Coordinates of C-alpha atoms and ligand atoms in Angstrom, one line a residue:
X363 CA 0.0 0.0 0.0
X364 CA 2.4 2.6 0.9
X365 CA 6.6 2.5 0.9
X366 CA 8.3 1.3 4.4
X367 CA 9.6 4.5 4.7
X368 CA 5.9 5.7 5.5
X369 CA 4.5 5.3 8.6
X370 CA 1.3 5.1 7.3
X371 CA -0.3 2.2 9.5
X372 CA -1.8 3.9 12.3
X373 CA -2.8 0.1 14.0
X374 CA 1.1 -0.1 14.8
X375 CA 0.5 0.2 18.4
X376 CA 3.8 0.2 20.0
X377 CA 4.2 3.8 20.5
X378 CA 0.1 5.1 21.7
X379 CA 0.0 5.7 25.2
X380 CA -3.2 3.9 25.1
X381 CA -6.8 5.0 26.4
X382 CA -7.8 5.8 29.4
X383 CA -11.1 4.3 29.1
X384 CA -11.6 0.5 28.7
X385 CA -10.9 -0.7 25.4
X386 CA -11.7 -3.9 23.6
X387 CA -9.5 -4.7 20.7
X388 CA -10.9 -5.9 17.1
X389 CA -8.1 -8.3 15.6
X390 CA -8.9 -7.7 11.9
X391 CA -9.0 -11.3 9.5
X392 CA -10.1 -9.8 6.7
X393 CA -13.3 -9.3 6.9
X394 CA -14.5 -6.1 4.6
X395 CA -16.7 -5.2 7.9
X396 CA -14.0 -5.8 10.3
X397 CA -14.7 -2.0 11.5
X398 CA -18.3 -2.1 11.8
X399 CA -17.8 -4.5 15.0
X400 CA -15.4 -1.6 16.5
X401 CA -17.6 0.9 15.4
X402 CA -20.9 -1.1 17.1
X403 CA -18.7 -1.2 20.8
X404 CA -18.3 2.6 20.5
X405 CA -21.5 3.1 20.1
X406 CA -21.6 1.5 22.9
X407 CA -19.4 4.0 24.3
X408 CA -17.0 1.7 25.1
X409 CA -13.4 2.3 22.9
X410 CA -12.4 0.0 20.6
X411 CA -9.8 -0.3 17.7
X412 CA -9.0 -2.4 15.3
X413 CA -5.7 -4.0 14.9
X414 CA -4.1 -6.1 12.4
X415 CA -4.1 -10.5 12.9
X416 CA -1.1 -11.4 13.7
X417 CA -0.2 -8.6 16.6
X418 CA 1.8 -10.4 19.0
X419 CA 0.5 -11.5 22.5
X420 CA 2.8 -9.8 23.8
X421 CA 1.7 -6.1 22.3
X422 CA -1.9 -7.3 22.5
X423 CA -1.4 -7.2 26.6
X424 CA 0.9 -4.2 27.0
X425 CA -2.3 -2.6 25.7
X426 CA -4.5 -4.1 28.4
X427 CA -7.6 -4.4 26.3
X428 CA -10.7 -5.8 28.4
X429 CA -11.7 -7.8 26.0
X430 CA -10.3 -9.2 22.4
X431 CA -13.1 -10.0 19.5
X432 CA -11.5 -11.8 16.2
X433 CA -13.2 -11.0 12.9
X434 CA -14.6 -12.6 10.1
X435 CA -12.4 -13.2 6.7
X436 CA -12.4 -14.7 3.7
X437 CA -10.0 -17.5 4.0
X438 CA -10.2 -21.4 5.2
X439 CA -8.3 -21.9 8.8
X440 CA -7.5 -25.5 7.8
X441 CA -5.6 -24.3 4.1
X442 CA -2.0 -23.6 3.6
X443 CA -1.3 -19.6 4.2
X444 CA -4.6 -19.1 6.3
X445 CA -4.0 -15.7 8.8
X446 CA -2.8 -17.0 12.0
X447 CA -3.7 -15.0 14.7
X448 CA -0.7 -15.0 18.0
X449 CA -2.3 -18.3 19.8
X450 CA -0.8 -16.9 22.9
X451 CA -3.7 -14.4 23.0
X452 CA -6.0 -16.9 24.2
X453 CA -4.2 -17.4 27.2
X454 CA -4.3 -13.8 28.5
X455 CA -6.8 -14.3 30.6
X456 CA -8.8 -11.8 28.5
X457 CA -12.0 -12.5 27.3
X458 CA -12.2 -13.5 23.2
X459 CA -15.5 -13.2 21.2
X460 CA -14.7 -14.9 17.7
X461 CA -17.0 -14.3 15.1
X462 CA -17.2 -16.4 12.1
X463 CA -13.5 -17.2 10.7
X464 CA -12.4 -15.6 14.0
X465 CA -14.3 -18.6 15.9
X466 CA -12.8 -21.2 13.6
X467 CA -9.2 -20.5 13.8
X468 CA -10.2 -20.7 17.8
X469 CA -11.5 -23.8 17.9
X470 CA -8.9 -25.2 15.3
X471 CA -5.7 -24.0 17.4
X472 CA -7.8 -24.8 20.8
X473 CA -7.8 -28.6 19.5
X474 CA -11.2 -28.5 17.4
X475 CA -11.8 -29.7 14.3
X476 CA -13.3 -27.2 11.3
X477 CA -13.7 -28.0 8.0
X478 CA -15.8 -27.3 5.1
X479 CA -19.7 -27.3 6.6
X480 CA -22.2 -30.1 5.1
X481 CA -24.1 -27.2 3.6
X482 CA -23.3 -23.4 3.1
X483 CA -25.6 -21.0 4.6
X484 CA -25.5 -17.6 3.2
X485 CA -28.4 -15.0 4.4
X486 CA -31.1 -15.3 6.8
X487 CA -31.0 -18.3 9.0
X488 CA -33.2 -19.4 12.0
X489 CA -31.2 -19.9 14.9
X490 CA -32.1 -21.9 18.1
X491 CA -30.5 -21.2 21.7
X492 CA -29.9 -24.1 23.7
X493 CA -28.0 -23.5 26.5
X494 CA -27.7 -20.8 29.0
X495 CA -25.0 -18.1 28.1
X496 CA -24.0 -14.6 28.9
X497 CA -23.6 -13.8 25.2
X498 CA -27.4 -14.9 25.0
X499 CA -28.8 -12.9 28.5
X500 CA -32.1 -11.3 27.9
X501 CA -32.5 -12.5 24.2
X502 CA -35.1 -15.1 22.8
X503 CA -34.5 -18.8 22.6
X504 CA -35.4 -18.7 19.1
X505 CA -33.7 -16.6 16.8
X506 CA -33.1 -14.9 13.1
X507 CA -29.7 -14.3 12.3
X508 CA -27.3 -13.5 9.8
X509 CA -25.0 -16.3 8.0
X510 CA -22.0 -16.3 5.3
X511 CA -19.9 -19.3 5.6
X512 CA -18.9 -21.7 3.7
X513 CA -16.4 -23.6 7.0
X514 CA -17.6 -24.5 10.2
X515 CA -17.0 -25.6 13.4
X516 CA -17.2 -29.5 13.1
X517 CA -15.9 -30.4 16.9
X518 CA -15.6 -28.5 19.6
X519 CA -12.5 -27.5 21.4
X520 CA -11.7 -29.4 24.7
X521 CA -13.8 -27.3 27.9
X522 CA -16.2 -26.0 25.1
X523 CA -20.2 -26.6 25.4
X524 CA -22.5 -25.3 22.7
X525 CA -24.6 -22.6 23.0
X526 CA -27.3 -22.5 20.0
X527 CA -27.3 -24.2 16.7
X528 CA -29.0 -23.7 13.3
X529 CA -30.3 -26.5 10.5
X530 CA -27.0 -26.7 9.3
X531 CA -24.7 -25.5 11.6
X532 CA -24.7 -27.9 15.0
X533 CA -22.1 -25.1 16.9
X534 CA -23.2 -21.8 15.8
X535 CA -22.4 -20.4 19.1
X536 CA -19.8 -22.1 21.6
X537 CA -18.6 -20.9 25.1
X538 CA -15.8 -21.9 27.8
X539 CA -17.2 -19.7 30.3
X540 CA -14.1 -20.5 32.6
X541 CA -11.1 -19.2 29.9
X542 CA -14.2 -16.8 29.1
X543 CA -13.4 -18.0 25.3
X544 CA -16.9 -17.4 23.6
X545 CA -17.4 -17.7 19.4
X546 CA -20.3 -17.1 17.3
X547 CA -20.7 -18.7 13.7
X548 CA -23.2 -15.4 12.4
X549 CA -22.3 -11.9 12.4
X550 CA -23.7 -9.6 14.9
X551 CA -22.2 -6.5 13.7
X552 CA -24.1 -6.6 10.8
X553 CA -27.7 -4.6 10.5
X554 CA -29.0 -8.1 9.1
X555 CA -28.8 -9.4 12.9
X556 CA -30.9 -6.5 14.7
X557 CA -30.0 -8.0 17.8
X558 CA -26.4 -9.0 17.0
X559 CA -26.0 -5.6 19.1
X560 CA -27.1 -6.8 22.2
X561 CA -24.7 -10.1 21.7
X562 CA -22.0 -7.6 21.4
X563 CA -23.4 -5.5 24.4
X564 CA -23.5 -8.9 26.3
X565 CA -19.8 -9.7 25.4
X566 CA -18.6 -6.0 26.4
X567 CA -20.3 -5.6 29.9
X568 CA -21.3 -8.9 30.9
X569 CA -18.0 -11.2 30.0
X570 CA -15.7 -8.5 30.4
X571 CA -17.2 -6.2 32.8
X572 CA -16.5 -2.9 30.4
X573 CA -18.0 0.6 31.5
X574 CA -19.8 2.9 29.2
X575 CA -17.9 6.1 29.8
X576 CA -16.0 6.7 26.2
X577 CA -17.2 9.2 24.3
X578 CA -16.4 11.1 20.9
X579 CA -15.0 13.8 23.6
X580 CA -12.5 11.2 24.8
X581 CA -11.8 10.1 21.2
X582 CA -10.7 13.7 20.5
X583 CA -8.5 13.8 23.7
X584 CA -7.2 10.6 23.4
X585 CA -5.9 11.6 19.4
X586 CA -4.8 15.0 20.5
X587 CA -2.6 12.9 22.8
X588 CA -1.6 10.6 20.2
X589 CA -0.7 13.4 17.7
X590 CA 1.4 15.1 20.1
X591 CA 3.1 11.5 20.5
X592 CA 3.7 10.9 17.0
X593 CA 4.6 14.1 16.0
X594 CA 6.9 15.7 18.8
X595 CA 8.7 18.8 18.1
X596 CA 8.3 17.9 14.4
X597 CA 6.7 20.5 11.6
X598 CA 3.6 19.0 10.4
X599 CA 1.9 20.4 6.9
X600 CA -1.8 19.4 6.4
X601 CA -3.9 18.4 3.2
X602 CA -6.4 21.1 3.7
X603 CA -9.2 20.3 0.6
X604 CA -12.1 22.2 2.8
X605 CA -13.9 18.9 3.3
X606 CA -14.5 17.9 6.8
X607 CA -12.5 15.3 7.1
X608 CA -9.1 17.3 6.1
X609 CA -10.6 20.2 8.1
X610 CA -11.4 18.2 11.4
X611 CA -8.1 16.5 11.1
X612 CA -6.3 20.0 10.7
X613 CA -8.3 21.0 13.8
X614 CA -7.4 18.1 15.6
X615 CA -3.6 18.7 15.0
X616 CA -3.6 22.6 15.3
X617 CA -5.2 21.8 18.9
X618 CA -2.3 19.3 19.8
X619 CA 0.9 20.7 18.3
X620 CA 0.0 24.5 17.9
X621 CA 2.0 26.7 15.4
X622 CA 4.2 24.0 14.2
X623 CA 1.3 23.1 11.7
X624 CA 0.7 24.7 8.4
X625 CA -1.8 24.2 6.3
X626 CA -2.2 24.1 2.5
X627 CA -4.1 23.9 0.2
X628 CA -3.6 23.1 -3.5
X629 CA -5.8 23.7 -5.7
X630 CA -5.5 20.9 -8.2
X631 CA -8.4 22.6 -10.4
X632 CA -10.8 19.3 -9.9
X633 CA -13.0 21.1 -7.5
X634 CA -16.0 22.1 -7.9
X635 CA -17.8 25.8 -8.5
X636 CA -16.6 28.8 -6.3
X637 CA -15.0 25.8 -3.8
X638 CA -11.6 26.6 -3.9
X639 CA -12.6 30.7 -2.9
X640 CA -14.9 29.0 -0.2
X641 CA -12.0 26.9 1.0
X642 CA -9.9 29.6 1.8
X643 CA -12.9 32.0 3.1
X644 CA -14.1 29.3 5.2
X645 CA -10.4 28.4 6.6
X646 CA -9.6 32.1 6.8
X647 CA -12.6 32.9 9.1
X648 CA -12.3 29.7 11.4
X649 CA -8.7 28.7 11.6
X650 CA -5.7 30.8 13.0
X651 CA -3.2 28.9 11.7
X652 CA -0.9 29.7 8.2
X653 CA -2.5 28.9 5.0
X654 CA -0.4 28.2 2.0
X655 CA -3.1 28.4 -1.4
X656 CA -1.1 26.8 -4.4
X657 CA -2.5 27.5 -7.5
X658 CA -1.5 23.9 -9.4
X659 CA -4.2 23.8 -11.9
X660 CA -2.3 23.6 -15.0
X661 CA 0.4 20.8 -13.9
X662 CA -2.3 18.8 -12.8
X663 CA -4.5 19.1 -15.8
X664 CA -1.5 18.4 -17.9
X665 CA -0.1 15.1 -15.9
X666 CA -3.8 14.0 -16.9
X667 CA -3.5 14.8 -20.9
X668 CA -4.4 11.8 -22.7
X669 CA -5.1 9.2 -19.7
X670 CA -8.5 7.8 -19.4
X671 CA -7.8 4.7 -17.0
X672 CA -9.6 5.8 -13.7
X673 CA -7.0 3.9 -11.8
X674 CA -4.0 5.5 -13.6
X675 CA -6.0 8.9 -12.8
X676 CA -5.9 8.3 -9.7
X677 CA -2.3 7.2 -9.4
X678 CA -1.1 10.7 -11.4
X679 CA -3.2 12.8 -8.8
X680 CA -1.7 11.5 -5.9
X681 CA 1.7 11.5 -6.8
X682 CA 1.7 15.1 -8.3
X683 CA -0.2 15.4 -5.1
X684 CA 2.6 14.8 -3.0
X685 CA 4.7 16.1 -5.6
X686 CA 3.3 19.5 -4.9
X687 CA 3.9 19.0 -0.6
X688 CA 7.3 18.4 -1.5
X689 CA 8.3 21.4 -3.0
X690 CA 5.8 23.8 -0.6
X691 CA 7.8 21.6 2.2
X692 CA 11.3 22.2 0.5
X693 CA 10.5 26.1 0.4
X694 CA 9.5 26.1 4.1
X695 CA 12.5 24.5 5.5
X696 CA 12.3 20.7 7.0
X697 CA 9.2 19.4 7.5
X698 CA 8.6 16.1 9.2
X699 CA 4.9 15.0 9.0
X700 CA 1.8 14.9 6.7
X701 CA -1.5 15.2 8.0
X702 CA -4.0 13.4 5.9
X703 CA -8.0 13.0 6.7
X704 CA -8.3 9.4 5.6
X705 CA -11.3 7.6 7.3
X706 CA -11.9 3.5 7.7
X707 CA -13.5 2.9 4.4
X708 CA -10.6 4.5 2.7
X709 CA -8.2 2.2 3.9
X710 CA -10.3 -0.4 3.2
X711 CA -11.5 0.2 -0.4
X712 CA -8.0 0.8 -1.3
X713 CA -7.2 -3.1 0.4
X714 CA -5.6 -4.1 3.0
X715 CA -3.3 -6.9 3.6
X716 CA -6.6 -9.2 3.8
X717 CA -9.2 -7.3 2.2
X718 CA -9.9 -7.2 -1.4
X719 CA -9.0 -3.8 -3.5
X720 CA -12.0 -2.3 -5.0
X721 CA -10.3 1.1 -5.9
X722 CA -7.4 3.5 -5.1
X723 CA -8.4 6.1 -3.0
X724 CA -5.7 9.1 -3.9
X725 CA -5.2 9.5 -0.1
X726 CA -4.3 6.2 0.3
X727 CA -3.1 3.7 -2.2
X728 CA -2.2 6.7 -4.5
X729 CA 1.2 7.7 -2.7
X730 CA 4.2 7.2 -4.6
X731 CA 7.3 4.9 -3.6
X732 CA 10.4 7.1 -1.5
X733 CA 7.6 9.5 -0.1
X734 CA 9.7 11.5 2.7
X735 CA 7.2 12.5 5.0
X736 CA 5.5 10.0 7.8
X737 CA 1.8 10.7 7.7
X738 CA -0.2 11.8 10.5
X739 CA -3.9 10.2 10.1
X740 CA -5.8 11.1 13.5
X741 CA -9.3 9.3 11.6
X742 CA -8.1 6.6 10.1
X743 CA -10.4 4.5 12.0
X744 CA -13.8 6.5 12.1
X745 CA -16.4 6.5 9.2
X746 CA -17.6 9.6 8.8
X747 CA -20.5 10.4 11.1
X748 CA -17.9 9.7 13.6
X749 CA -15.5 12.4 11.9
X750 CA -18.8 14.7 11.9
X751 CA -19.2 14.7 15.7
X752 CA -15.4 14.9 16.1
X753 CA -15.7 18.0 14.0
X754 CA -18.8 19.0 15.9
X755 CA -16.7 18.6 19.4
X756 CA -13.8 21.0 17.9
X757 CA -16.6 24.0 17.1
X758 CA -16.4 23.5 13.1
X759 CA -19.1 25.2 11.4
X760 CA -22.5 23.4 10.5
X761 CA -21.8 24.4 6.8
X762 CA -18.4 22.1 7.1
X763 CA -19.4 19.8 9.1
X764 CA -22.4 18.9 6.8
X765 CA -20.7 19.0 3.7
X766 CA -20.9 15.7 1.8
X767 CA -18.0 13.5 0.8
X768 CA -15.8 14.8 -1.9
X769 CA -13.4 12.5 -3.6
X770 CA -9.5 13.4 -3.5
X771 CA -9.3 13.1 -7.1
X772 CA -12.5 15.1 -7.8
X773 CA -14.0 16.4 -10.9
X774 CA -11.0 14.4 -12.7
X775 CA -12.6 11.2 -12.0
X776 CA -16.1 12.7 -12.5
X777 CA -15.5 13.5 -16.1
X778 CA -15.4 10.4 -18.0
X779 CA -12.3 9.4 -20.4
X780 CA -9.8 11.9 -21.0
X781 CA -10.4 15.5 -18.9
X782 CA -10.3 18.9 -20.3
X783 CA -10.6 22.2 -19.3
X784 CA -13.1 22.5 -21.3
X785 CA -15.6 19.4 -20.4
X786 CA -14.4 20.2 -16.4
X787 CA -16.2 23.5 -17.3
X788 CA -19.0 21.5 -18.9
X789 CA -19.7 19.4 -15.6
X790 CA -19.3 22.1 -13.2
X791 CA -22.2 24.6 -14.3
X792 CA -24.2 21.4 -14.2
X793 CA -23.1 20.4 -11.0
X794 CA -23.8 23.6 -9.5
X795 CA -27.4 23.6 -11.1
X796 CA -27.9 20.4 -9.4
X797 CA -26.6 21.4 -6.0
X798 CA -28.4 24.1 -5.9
X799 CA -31.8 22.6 -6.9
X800 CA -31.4 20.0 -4.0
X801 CA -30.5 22.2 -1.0
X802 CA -33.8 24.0 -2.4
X803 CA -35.4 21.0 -1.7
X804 CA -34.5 21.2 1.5
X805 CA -32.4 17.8 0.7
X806 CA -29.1 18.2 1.7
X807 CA -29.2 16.2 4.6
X808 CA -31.0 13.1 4.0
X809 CA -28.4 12.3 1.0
X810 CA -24.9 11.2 1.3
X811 CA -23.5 12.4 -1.5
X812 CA -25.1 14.3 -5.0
X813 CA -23.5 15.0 -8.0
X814 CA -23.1 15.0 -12.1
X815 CA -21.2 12.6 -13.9
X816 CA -19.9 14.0 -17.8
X817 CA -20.5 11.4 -19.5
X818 CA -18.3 10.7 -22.7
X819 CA -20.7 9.8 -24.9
X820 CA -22.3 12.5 -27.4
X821 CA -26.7 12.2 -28.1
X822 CA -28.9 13.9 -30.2
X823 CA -31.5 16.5 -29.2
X824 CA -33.6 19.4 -30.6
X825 CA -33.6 22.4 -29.5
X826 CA -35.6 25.3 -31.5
X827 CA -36.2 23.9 -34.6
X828 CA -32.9 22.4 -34.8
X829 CA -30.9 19.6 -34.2
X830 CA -28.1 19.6 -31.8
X831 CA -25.3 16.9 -30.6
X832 CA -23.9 17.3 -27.0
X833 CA -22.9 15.8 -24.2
X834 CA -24.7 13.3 -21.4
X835 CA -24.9 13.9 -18.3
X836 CA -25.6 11.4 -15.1
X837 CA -27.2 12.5 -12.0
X838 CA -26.1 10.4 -9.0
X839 CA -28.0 10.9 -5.7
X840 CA -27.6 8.0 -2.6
X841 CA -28.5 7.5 0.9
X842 CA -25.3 5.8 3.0
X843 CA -24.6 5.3 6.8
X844 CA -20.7 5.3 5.6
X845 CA -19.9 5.3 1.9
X846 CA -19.0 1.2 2.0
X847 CA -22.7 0.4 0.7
X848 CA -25.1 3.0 -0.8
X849 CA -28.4 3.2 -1.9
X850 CA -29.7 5.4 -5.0
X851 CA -32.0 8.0 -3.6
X852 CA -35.8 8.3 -4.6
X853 CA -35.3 11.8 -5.4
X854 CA -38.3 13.9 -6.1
X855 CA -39.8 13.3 -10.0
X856 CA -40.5 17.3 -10.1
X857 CA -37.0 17.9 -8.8
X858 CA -35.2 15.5 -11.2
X859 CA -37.7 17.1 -14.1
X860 CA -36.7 20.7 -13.0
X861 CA -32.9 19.8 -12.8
X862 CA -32.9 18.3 -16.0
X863 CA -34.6 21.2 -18.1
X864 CA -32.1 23.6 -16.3
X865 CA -29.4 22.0 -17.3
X866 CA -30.1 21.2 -20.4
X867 CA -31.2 25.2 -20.9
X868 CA -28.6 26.6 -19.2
X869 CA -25.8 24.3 -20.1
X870 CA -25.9 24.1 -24.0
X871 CA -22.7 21.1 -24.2
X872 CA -25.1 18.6 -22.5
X873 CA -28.3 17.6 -24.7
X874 CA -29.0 15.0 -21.7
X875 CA -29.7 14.3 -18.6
X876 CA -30.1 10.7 -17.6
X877 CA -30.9 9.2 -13.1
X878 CA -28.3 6.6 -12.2
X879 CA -30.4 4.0 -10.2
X880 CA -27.5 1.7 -9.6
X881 CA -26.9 1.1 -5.9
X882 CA -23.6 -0.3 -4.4
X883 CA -22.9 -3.1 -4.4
X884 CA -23.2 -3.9 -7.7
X885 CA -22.3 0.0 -8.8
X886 CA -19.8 2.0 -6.3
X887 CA -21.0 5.3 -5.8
X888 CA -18.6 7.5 -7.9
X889 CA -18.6 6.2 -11.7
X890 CA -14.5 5.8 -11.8
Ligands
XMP2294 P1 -16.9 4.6 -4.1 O1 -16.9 5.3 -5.5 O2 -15.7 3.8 -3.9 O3 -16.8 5.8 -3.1 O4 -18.1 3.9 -3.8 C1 -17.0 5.6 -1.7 C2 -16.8 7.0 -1.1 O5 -15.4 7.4 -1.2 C3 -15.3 8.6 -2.0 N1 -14.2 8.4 -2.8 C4 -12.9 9.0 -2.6 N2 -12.5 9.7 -1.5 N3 -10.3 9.8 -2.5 C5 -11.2 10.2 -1.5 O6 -10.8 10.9 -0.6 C6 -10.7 9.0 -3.5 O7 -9.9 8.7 -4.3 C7 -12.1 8.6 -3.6 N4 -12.8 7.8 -4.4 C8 -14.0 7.7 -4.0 C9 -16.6 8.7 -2.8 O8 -16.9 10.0 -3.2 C10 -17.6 8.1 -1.8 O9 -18.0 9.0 -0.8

């Protein structure tokens, strides 16, 4: 993902002070939801973080987590090259929750047998409790749950009892209430299992005795901290791009290390109408600290002449990217740190060790080899309604902290095919039409994201009494809790009718407008 120069992996724990509050630790398998299970125990206010597989026992304990859960993934324990998790981890004395895979490589190293199950059970399965368990307290004895395995549990460990069971899968929950070793063959994290929460609730309080007392306050003290660790008396530039992720995080640092932050902002000419004066009006008014504007429209416009492969898009813009940070460093005298506002599902859409690569997010995968600066990423484990309360906590304006997700690479990989000045100008004014035609809706908040996607595709239309030959243009509206699955949004016929004439009036290039109703999975949300 990124050189070894780069400290880019903010789950190396060795040098975070760790939390004050109690802290259950997510060791991550693979699974493309690993997060969601951290993210469901601090809603629970209790902290938790995800770290990779094979942490050693020994780091695992120097963090004194309360309790340890072990994710899902996609591989088979019993096959050559399978994750292997520190086996010593089970004999902390720490309570474990496994969860699907994370349950089969405990039974299997505990002296179980797992193997491929008699039948696969994907999807909605009934599920019956049989035996008395904390895991189960104050739930029914007969259940719906979530399934996606194609393994399972075939014997159980020595000191092991079952809990519940499905048609298929005899131990689809298991317990050694003395080790306090507890595994679960569904997934509870998942919104499929509406009571998986109060399995995970269970597991936090009941097994390991956890108090609710973390908060997205603590989170912010806790990172200052952690910034102020990392960073020492380094200087630290930040990616500013006026979203609220790259603002929070710029926040966030300015609050820990003071004036040895600058900020800049480059202006790589993908953004969208009147942003980049917003950017600095917005910054100017709220922060106190330096900002460095670069005007690097024209390099980046032509490193992008000719190339129409979204990936190798991507790939250009974040290495002229850093490219750019280079020289504004070189010109400032040594700087030692990079702030970036990369969240969860940009680390894991751009792949982890485990998890599968669907695209390169520019503020991830996108760095070049021999980058010289270590990166500072304060949210690299949030989704983004958690960055929104963090920015909410550090006094960021509702404008900011509402603003939707805009990708790194922008309008570049919103125009289709090869992009031009001219066609960036295209999508813009019909952009803006559309932005402002929802907010008038009074829609702004129910959506995740809205945009226009220039489509490289040329259609006939009439206009007068003649015929013209322009451009389409795709409207894409979705609803989304965090960007990793989306749904298209049931906007308003009138408002889609109204945007559509607008643009088509007031934007001659484009003869078209068409409604992307593709949600994700199968589509992503932005076209490239
Ligand atoms: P996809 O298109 O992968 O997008 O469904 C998920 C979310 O991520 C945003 N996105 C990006 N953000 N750099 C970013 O900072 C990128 O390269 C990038 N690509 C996509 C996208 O807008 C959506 O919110």
């Amino acid at each position: 993902m990124v050189d070894a120069g780069v400290q880019a992996d903010s789950t190396k724990l060795a040098d975070s002070q760790g939390p004050a509050a109690d802290l259950v630790l997510v060791l991550d398998f693979g699974a493309q939801y690993a997060q969601l299970i951290a993210r469901r125990i601090r809603e629970l206010r209790v902290y938790s973080r995800i770290v990779p597989y094979d942490t050693p026992a020994e780091q695992v304990r120097n963090l004194r987590p309360k309790g340890i859960v072990l994710s899902g993934g996609p591989a088979s324990v019993y096959e050559d090259g399978a994750p292997q998790a520190d086996p010593a981890i089970l004999q902390l004395g720490v309570p474990v929750l496994g969860i699907c895979y994370g349950m089969q490589w405990m039974a299997h190293v505990l002296g179980g047998r797992t193997g491929p199950a008699a039948v696969r059970e994907y999807g909605r399965t009934r599920l019956w409790v049989e035996q008395d368990s904390a895991l189960f307290d104050g739930l029914e004895r007969r259940l719906l749950c979530w399934m996606s395995h194609g393994d399972a549990v075939l014997d159980l460990p020595p000191g092991f009892e079952t809990i519940a069971r499905t048609d298929h899968s005899p131990h689809a929950a298991i317990q050694d209430r003395r080790r306090r070793l507890y595994g679960v063959q569904f997934h509870p994290e998942v919104s499929h299992t509406p009571w998986g929460v109060d399995v995970l609730r269970n597991f936090v309080f009941e097994v390991c005795g956890c108090a609710p007392t973390w908060t997205m306050r603590s989170f912010v003290e806790e990172a200052t901290e952690r910034v102020r660790g990392q960073v020492g008396g380094g200087r630290v530039l930040c990616a500013l791009s006026g979203g609220v992720d790259s603002s929070a995080a710029a926040a966030l640092v300015h609050r820990a290390v003071g004036d040895q932050l600058t900020c800049v902002f480059v202006d790589h000419g993908f953004l969208r109408k009147g942003e980049a004066e917003q950017v600095v009006r917005t910054f100017r008014d709220h922060f106190r600290v330096p900002l460095v504007h670069v005007d690097a429209r024209r390099r980046f416009l032509e490193r992008l002449q000719a190339v129409t492969d979204p990936e190798e898009k991507r790939r250009r813009i974040g290495e002229e990217f850093i490219r750019v940070f280079e020289e504004v460093a070189a010109r400032m005298g040594p700087v030692d740190f990079l702030v970036q506002g990369t969240l969860y599902p940009d680390v894991i859409e751009s792949g982890t060790r485990t998890a599968a690569r669907i695209k390169t997010h520019h503020n991830v995968g996108g760095l070049p080899e021999g980058m010289r600066f270590q990166l500072v990423e304060p949210f690299r484990e949030l989704f983004k309604d958690e960055v929104r309360e963090v920015a909410r906590q550090l006094g960021l304006p509702d404008e900011l902290v509402w603003r939707h997700p805009f990708p790194g690479p922008g309008l570049a990989i919103r125009v289709l095919g090869e992009v031009t000045e001219e066609r960036l100008e295209i999508l813009r004014e019909a952009d803006s039409i559309l932005l402002e035609e929802v907010r008038r809706a009074g829609l702004w908040r129910e959506l995740w994201q809205v945009f226009c996607v220039l489509l490289p595709v040329r259609t006939v239309g009439v206009a007068g009494d003649s015929r013209t030959y322009g451009y389409a243009c795709a409207v894409r509206a979705v609803t989304s809790e965090d960007g990793m699955t989306a749904d298209w949004a049931r906007l308003p016929h009138e408002l889609l009718e109204t945007v559509a004439a607008r643009i088509t009036r007031e934007v001659p290039a484009i003869t078209r407008v068409v409604y992307d109703v593709t949600s994700k999975p199968p589509a992503t949300i932005e076209w490239e």
